[in-house]
Amino acid sequence: MARTDEHGAGPETADAVRWHALGPDAVLARLGSDAAQGLTGEEARARATRFGPNEIREGRQRGRLAMLAAQFADVMILLLIGAAILSGVIGELADTLVILAIVVLNAAIGFAQEARAARAVAALRRLAAPTAVALRDGHPDHLPADRLVPGDIVLIEAGNAIPADLRLLEAAGLQLGEAPLTGESVPVVKHVAAAPDDQPLAERHGMAYKGTVVLNGRGRGVVVATGMATELGRIAAMLETAAAPRTPLQQRLTVFGRQIAIAAILICALIFGIGLLRGEAPLLMLLTALSLAVAAIPEALPAVVTVLLALGASRMARAQALIRRLPAVETLGSVTTICSDKTGTLTLNDMRLTEVWAGGQRQPVAALGGHAPLLRALLLCNDIAVDETAHAIGDPTEIALWRAAADAGLDRGREAALTPRVAELPFDSARRRMTTVHRDGNRFVAYTKGAPEAVLPLCATMTTGQGVAALDPEPIALAAAQMAEDGLRVLAIAQGVRNAMPSGDALAELEQELTFLGLVGLIDPPRPEARAAVATCRAAGIRPVMITGDHPVTARAIARALGIVGDGGDVITGRELQSLDDPALARRVREASVFARVDPSEKIRIVTALQANGEIVAMTGDGVNDAPALAHADIGVAMGRGGTDVAREAASLVLLDDNFATIVAAVREGRRIYDNVRKFVRFVVACNSAEIWAIFLAPFFGLPVPLVPIQILWINLVTDGLPGLALAAEPGEPDIMSRPPRPPREGLFDNGMLWDVFWSGLVMAAITLFTEAGALRLGDTHWQTMVFTVLTFVQMWQIMAIRSSRASLFTQGLLSNRPLLGAIGLTFALQMAVIYTPGLNGAFNAAPLTAAELAVCVLASSLIFILLELVKWVRRLRARRRQAA
């Protein structure tokens, strides 16, 4: 907030002054203000100069040139630029243009994402109230909200947006909607009493925060913080400093790029040196070495990854999930922990009456029809409005009560006509109850609802299954406690009948000698599909964690219903969290799965503590309070339908249907995409290494250089590009959601893939060299064309075999990935065109093959497919034996 000067005027930081813990007089004294007069115009102008406008500022952004330059700092991008230069030196202008096009595409994608944080802050700015009513020189003055200063006295009423952080001085039936800040939908009743110093933000009932909305009543408050010093401003500041973490895939590709760069340099030097030692022409060896260096760099990799992610994003859009940042799909596949907000994410954000206690027993809501007086009380002691479309408007709790009565068959219009309301005692935070009075013929009926401890002392009798009896408060109190432990919000309902209507101050007499009708239990219920989604996450090795601003009892009940925690599950409150330092919190988050009564900064601490433990964290949420944690998490998932603009701007993934279960589909898609990226890397590195091995080993067997530079580049372009891109359509493995997440530090070549790449590349090179040696031994003048064709075909056979690391191609079926089958067919056709088209074959130093020679090429290249299928069969056999043991 703001700091006072020696004159006592000016805002102080929230840490320096706990405004909610001070009484109204103390706050006014510290701010040098007067509740009846407000500030003078002169003092207001002076403070405006000192503290600046009451607005959420946007962070300083890098210039466009700096943003563009940053896109080319990635190792893979630099390697691609180097590959383009090498291709240009060799004379392959087409390759140069293709590679540069890939570089520009990736730079454009990165450039487009640069302003995400700025857009999130801009969304916060839109929450600010445009105007406010403040006392200046003792008179109400309508002025732009950005002109408010600390010490201003602001008048608020129903429908107003709170223009700054206020310490309330007056509250008459004042209820605020704080969902944009705390994430909780239940209106918050406000009063002017001071709260304990360590009270969490959601329970500071003497404060009204910028960006929240007045739902009912009116009030008056003194501005204690403006602009970036408000709670909303603090969230904006956290968003400004939240750097989007590099995704696991980006990290792995960076490592892979460095490895390839080193390999490319060594290949150039080694091949060129060996060629010179053998007496080869220096120019030929230079071109060959440069061609191999270009082949060693998988320039199609960024394009393939982009296509994989884009297709994944398209699939997710059809499943109601909007990908705002393409790598987010892959990141979800790496997630080990999902931190979820409760209200509107795991629950329906729709308060409902689920249970009643009446006639001495706890019953489901369906039993309400047997308790007519209780039903009538729910319907009439209610301030909702119903529009022309029969849509209820008002307090969510009262809407739930009205809906329960309406579902039981009562018509509000008819009942109100029969027993019109003639008086009321509105809800008050001190009384914690409300009463409405209705004329029923020649008598008056008062209906009272409120907290059990506020209503029971007013009752003398109670309804039972046999009629009306003397009140026995013990079973009622026990039932209320049990319902509260189950996470229900409990209200007591009572009625009183009078023959005459008291007047004036005597209205309070209507709340005496009441008859207790029953208890009602309300809850914002879990989404029906959420429990199954949580179970699927657990089966996939992902730990769900609930982080909410709601009451611990309610949080535990919802978490238990969803399977997030067991019956004895621990709940850590925001107050307890504040007492833990970072190392202690990192230890606690290893076990705790429910956090209640937490504020935005505490959510970030939880996410950071999980990340410190090596977890890859997804954070789901819908409110302003979730935005900083969404930005700090490895991936932020926002609710699109019920969420705020701020949350959506800060997130990488938006669930358009606000359905937590959709995240399961996103996790599945992320895992599938990463599997396919690994398959492509395995394919392209094995193929490139086969080319390198063939050229490197040929001299050691007394064989001439098997390929000329143009053939190397052709193989690299045709075999890497089309079939590699077609891997994007590869379906997910059957066990994709029954295996644990990938370890956060797992490399692209872990789990035996490096060995698979090594031996398969060596085998493909051996097949190529055996073909070359056999053709030369037989005096076949087409030997180089045969080598050229075998090395192309062997890579097509390999990609069919590696579609799955376990399942046989015959089990998967050739048609399960039609794009890949089409790409292989097109590659075959292009190779045939290069061989048999006059003029074109001359450009590639090739010659038409006879039918027998072509058959030899097809059969020889198929050996790699047979070998890879045998290896998978052995692995399946070993896996079955391990399971049997």
Tab-separated table of C-alpha atoms in Angstrom, residues 18 20 178 182 195-205 207 209 549 573-575 578 596-599 602:
chain	number	residue	atom	x	y	z
A	18	ARG	CA	-2.200	-3.870	8.598
A	20	HIS	CA	-7.711	-4.290	8.660
A	178	GLU	CA	-14.864	-10.766	-3.996
A	182	THR	CA	-10.359	-14.447	-3.788
A	195	ALA	CA	-9.797	-7.920	12.585
A	196	PRO	CA	-6.818	-9.822	14.031
A	197	ASP	CA	-3.488	-8.771	12.594
A	198	ASP	CA	-2.836	-12.140	10.913
A	199	GLN	CA	-6.302	-12.460	9.369
A	200	PRO	CA	-6.147	-13.807	5.782
A	201	LEU	CA	-7.363	-11.542	3.015
A	202	ALA	CA	-10.609	-13.485	2.480
A	203	GLU	CA	-11.649	-12.801	6.104
A	204	ARG	CA	-10.766	-9.110	6.356
A	205	HIS	CA	-14.369	-8.014	6.643
A	207	MET	CA	-11.748	-3.963	4.023
A	209	TYR	CA	-10.508	-4.124	-2.245
A	549	GLY	CA	-9.505	-19.358	-0.660
A	573	THR	CA	-4.328	-22.980	5.868
A	574	GLY	CA	-2.916	-19.698	4.681
A	575	ARG	CA	-2.210	-18.721	8.275
A	578	GLN	CA	2.703	-17.932	6.555
A	596	ALA	CA	-7.267	-23.387	2.151
A	597	ARG	CA	-7.663	-19.694	2.894
A	598	VAL	CA	-4.676	-18.714	0.759
A	599	ASP	CA	-4.033	-15.453	-1.072
A	602	GLU	CA	0.799	-17.787	-1.137
